[in-house]
CSV table of N, CA and C in Angstrom, one decimal:
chain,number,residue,atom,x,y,z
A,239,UNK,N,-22.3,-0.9,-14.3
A,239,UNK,CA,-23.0,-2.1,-14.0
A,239,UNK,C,-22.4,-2.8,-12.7
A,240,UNK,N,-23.1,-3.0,-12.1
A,240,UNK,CA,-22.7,-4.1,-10.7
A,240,UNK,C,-23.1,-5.5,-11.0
A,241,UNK,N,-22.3,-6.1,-10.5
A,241,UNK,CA,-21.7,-7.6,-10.0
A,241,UNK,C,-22.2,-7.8,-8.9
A,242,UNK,N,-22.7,-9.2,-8.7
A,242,UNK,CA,-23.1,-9.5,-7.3
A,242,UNK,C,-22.8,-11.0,-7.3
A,243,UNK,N,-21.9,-11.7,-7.1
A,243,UNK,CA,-21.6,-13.2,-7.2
A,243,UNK,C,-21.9,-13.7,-5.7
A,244,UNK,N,-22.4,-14.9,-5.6
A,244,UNK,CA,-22.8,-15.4,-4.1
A,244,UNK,C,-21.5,-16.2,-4.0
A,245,UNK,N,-20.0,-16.1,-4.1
A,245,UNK,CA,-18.6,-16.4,-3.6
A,245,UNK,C,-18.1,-15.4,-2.5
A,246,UNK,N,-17.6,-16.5,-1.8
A,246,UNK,CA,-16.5,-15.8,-0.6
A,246,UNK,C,-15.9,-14.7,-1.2
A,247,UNK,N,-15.5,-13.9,-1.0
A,247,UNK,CA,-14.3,-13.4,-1.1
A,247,UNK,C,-13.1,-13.1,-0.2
A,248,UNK,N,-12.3,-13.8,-0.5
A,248,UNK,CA,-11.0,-13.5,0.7
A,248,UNK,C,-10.6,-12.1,0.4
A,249,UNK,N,-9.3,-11.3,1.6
A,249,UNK,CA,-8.8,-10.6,1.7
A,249,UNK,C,-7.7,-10.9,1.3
A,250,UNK,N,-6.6,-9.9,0.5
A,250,UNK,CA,-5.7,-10.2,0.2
A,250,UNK,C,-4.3,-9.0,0.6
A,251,UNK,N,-3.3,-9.7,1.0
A,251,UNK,CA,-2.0,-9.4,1.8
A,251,UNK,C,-1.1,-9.7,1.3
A,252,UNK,N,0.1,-8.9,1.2
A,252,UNK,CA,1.3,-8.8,0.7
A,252,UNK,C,2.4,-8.9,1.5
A,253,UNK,N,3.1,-9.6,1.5
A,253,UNK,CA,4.2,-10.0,3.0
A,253,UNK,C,5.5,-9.9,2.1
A,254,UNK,N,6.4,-9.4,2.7
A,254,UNK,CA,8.1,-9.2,2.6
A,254,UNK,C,9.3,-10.0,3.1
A,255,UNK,N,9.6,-10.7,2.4
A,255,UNK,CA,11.3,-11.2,3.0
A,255,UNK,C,12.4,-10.7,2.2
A,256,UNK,N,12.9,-10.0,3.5
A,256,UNK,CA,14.0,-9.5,3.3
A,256,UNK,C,15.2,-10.4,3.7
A,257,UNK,N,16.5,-10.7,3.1
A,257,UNK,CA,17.5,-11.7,3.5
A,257,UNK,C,18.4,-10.3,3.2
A,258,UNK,N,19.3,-10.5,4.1
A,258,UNK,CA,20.7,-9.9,4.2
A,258,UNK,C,21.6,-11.6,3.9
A,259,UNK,N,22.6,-11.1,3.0
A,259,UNK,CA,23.5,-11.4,2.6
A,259,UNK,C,24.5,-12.3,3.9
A,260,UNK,N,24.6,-12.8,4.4
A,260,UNK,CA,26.1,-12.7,5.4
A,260,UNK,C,26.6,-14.2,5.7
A,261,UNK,N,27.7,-14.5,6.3
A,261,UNK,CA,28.0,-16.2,6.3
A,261,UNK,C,26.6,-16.5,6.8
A,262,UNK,N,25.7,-16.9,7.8
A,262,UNK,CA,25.0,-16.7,8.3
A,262,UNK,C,23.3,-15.9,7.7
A,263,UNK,N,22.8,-16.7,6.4
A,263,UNK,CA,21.6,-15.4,6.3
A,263,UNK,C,20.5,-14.7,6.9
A,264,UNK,N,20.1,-13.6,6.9
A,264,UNK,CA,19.6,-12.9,7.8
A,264,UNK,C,18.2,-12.7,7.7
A,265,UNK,N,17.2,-12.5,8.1
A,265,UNK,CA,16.0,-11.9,7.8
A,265,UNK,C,15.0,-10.9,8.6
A,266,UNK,N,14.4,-10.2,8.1
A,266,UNK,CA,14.3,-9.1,8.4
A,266,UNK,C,13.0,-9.1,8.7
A,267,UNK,N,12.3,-8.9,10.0
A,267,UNK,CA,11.3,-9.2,10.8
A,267,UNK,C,11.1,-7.7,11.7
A,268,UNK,N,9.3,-7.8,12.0
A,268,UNK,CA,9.4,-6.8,12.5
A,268,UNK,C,8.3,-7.4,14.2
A,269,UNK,N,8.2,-6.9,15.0
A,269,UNK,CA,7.1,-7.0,16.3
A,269,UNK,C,6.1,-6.4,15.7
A,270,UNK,N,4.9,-7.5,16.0
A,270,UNK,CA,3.3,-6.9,15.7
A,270,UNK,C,3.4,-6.0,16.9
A,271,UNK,N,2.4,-4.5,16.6
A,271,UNK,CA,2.4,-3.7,17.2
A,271,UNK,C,0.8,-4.4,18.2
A,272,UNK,N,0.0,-5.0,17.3
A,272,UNK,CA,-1.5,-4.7,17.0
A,272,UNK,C,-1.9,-6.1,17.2
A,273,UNK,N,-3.1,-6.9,17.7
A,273,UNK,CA,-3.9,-8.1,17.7
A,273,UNK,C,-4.3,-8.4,15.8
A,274,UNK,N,-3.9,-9.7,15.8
A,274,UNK,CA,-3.6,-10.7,16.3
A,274,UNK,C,-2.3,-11.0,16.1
A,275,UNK,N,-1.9,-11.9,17.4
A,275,UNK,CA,-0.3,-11.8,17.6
A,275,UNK,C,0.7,-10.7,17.7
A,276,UNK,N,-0.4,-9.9,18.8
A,276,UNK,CA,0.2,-8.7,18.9
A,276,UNK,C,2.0,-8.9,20.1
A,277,UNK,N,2.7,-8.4,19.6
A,277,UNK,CA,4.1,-8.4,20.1
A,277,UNK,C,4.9,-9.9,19.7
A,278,UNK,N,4.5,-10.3,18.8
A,278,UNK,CA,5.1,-11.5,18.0
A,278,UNK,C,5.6,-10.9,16.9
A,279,UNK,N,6.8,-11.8,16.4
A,279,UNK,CA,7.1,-11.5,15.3
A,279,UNK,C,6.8,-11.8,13.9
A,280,UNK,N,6.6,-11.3,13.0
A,280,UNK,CA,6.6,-11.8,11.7
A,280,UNK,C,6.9,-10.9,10.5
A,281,UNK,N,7.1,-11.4,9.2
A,281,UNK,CA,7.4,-10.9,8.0
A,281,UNK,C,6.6,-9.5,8.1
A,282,UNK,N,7.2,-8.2,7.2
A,282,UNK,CA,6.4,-7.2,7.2
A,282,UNK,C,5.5,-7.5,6.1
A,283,UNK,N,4.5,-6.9,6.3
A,283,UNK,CA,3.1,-7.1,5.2
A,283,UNK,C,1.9,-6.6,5.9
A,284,UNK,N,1.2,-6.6,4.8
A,284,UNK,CA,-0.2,-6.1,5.5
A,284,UNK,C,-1.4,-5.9,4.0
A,285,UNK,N,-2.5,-5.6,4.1
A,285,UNK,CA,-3.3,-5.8,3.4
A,285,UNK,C,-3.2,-4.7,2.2
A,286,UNK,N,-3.8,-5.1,1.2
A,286,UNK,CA,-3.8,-4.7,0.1
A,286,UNK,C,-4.8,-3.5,0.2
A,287,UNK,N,-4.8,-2.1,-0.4
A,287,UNK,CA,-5.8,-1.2,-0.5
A,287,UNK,C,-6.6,-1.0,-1.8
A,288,UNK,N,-8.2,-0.3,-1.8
A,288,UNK,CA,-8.5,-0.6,-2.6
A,288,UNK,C,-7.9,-0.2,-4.0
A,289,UNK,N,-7.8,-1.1,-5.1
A,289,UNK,CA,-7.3,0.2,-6.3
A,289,UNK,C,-5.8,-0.6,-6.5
A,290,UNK,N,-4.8,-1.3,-5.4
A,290,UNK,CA,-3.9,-1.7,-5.4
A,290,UNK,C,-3.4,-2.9,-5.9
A,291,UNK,N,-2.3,-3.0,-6.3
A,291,UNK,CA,-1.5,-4.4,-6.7
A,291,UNK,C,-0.9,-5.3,-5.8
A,292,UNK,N,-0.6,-6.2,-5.6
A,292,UNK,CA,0.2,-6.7,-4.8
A,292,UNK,C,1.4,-6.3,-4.7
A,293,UNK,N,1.9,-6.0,-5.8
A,293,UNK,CA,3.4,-5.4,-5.8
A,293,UNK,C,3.5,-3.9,-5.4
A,294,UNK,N,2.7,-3.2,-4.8
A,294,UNK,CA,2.2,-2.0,-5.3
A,294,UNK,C,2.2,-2.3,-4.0
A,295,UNK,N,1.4,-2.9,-3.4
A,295,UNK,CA,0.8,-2.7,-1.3
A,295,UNK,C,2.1,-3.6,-1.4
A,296,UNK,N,3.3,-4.6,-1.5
A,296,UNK,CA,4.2,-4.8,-0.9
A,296,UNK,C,5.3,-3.9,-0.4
A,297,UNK,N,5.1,-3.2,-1.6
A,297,UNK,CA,6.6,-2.0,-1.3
A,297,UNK,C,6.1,-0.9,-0.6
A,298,UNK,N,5.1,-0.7,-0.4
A,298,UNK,CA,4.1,0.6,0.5
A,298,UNK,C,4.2,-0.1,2.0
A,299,UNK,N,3.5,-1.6,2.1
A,299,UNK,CA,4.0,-1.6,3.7
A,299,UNK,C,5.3,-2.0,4.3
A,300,UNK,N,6.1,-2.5,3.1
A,300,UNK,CA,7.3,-2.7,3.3
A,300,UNK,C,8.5,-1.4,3.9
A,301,UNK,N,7.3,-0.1,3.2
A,301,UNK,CA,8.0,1.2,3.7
A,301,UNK,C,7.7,2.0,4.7
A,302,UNK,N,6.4,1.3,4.9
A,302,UNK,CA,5.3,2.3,6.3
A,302,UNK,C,6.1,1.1,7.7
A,303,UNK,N,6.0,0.0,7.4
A,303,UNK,CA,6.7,-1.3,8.4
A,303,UNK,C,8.1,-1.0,8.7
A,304,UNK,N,8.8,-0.9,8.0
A,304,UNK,CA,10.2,-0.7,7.9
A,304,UNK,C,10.9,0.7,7.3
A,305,UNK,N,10.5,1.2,6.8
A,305,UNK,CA,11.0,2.5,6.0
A,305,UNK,C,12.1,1.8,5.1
A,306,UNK,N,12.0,1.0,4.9
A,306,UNK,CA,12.5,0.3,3.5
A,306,UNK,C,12.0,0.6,2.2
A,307,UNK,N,12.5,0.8,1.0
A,307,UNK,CA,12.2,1.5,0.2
A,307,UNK,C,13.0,1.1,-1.3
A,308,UNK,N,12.3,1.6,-2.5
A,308,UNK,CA,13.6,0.9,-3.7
A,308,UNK,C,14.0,0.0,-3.9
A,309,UNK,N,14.2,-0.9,-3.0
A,309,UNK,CA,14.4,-2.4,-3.5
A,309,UNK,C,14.1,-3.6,-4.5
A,310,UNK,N,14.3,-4.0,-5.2
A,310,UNK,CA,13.9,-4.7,-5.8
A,310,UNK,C,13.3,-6.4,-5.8
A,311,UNK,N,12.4,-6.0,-5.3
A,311,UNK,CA,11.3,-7.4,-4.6
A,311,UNK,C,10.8,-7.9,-6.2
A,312,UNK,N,10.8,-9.4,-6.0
A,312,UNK,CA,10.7,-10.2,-6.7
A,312,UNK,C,9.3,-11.5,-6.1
A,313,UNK,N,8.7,-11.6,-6.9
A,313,UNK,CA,7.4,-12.6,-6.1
A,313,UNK,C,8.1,-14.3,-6.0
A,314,UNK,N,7.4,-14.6,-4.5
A,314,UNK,CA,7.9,-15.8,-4.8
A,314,UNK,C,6.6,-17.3,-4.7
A,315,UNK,N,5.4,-16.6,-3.7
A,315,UNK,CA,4.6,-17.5,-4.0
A,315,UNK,C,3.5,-16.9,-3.3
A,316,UNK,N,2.1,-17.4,-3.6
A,316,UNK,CA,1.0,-17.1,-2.8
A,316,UNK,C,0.7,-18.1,-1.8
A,317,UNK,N,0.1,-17.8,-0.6
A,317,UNK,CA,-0.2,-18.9,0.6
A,317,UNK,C,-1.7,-18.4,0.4
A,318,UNK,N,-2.4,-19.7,0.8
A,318,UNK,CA,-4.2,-19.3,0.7
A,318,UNK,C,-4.6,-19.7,1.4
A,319,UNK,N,-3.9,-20.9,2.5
A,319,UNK,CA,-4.9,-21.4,3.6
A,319,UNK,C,-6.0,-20.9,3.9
A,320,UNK,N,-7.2,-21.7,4.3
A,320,UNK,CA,-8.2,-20.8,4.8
A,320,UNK,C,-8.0,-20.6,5.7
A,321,UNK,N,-7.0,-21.4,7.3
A,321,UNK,CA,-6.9,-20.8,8.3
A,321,UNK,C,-5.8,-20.1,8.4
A,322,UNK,N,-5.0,-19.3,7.7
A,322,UNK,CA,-3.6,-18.8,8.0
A,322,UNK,C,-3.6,-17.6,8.8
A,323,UNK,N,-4.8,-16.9,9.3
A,323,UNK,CA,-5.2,-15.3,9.8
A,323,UNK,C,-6.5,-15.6,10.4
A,324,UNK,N,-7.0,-15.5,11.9
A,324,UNK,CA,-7.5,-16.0,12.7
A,324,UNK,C,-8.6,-14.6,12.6
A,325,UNK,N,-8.5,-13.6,11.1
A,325,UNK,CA,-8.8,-12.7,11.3
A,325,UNK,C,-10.0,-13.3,10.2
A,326,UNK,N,-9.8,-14.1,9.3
A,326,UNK,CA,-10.5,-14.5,8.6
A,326,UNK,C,-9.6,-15.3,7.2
A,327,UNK,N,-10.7,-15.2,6.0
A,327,UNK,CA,-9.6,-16.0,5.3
A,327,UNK,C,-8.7,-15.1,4.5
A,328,UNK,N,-7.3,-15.5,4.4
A,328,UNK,CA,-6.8,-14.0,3.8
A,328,UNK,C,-5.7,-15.0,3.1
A,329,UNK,N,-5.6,-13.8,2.0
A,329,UNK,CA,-4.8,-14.9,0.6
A,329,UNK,C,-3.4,-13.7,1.0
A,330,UNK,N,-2.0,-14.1,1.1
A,330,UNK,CA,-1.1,-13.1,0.8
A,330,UNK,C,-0.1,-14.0,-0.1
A,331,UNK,N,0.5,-13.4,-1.0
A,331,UNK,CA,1.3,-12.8,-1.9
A,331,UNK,C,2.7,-12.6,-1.7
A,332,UNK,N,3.7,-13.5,-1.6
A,332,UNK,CA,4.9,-13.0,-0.7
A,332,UNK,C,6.2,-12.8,-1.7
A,333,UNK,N,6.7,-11.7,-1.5
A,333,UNK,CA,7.5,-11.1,-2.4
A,333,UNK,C,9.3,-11.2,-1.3
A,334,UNK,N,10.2,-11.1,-2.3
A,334,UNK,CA,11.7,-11.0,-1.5
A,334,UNK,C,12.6,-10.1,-2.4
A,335,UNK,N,13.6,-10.0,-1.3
A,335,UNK,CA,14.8,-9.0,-1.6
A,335,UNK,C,15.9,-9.6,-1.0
A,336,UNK,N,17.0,-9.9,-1.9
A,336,UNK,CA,18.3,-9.7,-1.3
A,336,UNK,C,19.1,-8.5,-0.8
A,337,UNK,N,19.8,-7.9,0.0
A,337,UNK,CA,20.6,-7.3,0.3
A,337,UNK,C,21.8,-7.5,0.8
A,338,UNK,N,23.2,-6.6,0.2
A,338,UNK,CA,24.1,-7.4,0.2
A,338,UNK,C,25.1,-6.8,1.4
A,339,UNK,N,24.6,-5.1,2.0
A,339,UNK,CA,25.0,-4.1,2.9
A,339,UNK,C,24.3,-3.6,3.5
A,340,UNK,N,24.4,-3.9,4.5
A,340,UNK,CA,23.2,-3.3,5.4
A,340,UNK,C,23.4,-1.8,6.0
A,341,UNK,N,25.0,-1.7,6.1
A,341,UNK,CA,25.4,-0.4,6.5
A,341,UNK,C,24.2,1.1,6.4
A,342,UNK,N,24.2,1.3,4.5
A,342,UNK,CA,23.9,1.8,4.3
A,342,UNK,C,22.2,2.3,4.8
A,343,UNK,N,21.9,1.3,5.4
A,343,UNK,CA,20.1,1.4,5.2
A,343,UNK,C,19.9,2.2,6.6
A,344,UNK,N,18.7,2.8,6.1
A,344,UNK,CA,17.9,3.4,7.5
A,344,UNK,C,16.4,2.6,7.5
A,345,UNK,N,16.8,1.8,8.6
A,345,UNK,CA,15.7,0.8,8.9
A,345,UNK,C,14.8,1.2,10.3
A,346,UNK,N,13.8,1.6,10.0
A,346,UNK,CA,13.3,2.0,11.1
A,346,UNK,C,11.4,1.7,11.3
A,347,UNK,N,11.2,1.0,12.3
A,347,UNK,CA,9.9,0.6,13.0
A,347,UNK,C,8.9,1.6,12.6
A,348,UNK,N,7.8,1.3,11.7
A,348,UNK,CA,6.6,2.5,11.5
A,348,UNK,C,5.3,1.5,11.6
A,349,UNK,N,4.3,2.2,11.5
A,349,UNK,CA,2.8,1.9,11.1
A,349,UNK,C,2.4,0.7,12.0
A,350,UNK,N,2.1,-0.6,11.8
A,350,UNK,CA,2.2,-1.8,12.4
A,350,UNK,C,3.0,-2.3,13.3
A,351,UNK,N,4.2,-2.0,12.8
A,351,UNK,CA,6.1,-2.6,13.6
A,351,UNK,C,6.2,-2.2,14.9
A,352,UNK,N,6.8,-2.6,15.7
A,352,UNK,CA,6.7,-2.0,17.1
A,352,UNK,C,8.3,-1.7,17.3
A,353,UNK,N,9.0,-3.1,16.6
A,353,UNK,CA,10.1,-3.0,16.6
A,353,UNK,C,10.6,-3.7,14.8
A,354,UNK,N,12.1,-3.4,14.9
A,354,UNK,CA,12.4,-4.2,13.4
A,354,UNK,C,13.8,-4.7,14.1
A,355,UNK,N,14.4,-6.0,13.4
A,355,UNK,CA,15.1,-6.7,13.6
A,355,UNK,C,15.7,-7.8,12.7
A,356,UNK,N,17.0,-8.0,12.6
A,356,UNK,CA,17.4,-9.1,11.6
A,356,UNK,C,17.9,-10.3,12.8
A,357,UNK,N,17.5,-11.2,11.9
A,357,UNK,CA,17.4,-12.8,12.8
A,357,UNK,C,18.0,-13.3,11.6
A,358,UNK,N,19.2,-14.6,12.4
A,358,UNK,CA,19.7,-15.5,11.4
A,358,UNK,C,18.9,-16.3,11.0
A,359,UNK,N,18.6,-16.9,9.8
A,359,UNK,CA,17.7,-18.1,9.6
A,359,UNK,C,17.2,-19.6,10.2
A,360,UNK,N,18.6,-19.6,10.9
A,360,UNK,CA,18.6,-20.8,11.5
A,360,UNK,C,18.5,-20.6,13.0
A,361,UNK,N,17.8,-19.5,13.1
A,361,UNK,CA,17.6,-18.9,14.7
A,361,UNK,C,16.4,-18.2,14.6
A,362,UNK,N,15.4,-18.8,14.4
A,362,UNK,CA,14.4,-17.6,14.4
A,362,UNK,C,13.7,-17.8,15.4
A,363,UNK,N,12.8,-16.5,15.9
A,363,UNK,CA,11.7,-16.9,17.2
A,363,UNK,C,10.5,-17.1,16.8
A,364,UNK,N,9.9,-17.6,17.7
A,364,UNK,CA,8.2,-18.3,17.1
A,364,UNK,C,7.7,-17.2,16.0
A,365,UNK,N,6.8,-17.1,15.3
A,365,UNK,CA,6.6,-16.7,14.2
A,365,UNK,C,5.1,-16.3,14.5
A,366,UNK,N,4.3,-15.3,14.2
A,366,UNK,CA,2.8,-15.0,14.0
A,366,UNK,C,2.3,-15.6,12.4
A,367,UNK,N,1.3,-15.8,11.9
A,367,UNK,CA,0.8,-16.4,11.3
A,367,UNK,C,1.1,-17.7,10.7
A,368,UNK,N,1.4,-18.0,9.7
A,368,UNK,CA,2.2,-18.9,8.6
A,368,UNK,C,3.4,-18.7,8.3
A,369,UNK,N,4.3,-17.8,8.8
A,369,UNK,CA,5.9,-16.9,8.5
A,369,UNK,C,6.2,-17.8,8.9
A,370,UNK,N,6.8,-19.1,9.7
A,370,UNK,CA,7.6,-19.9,9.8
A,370,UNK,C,7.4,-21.1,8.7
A,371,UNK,N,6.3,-21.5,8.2
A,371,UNK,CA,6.2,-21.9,6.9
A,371,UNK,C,6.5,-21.0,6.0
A,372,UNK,N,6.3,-20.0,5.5
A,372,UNK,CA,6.6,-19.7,4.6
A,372,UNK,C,8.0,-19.1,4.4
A,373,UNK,N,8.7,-19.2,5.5
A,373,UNK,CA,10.6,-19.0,5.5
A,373,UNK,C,10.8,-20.2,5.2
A,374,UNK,N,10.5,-21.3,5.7
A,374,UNK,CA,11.0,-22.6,5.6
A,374,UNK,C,10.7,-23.2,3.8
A,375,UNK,N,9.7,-22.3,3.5
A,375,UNK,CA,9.4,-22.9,1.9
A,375,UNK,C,10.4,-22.3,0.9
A,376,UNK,N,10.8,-20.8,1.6
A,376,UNK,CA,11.7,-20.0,1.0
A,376,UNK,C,13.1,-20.5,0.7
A,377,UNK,N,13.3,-20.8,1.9
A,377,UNK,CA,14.6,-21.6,1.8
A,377,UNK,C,14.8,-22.7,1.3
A,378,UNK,N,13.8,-24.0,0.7
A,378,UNK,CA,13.5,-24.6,0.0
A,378,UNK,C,14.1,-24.1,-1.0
A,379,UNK,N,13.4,-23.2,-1.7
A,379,UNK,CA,13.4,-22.5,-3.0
A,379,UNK,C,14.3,-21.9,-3.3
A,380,UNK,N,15.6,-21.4,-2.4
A,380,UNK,CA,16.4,-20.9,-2.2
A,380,UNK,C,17.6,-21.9,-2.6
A,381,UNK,N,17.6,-23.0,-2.2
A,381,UNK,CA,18.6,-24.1,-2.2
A,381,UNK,C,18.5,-24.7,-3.6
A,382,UNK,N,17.1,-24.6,-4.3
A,382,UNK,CA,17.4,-25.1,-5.4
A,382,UNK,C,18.1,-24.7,-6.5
């Protein structure tokens, strides 16, 4: 049986903050490869596929974006603005990870990323969509 409801439906995206551990905490950003805000930075994420979870498309582009992997991401809030993605209206989902050694990791630029990089918190560069709200909420929520 099909469904046909006359509602919007948004798109839905899954975004990653990663924090490194250090006097100084770190976060883990990559360069949009692709429009919009192409060669800006922002949180890794990307949209959900059909059939998928949000926690499911986080750790998938968290691994195609970064080759990050295994981690244990934890949700911490949904953003829905209707203008947050110039692409249309898009709901994402934003999940986090502490890490406490970075040594270990093999972090490397895929799919979307052009580049990957850790930025202190209190140093970040302009941001592509809503990622500098939604760091700034983070750390809100972090302090509590």
């Amino acid at each position: 049986m099909t469904f046909i409801y006359e509602y919007p439906r948004p798109a839905a995206t899954a975004d990653i903050i990663v924090i490194h551990q250090t006097t100084v905490p770190q976060v883990l950003l990559i360069q949009r490869k692709n429009p919009p805000y192409q060669n800006m930075w922002a949180l890794p994420g990307g949209f959900l596929d059909q059939n998928e979870t949000f926690e499911q498309a986080a750790e998938r582009e968290l691994k195609e974006e970064t080759g990050l992997s295994m981690l244990h991401l934890k949700q911490f809030k949904t953003f829905s603005a209707p203008n947050r993605d110039p692409r249309g209206w898009t709901i994402s989902t934003v999940f986090y990870a502490h890490i406490e050694n970075i040594e270990h990791l093999r972090i490397k630029a895929g799919d979307d990323a052009k580049i990957t990089r850790w930025f202190n918190l209190n140093n970040l560069p302009e941001l592509a969509f809503d990622h500098e709200l939604i760091l700034k909420e983070f750390i809100n929520f972090q302090m509590q």
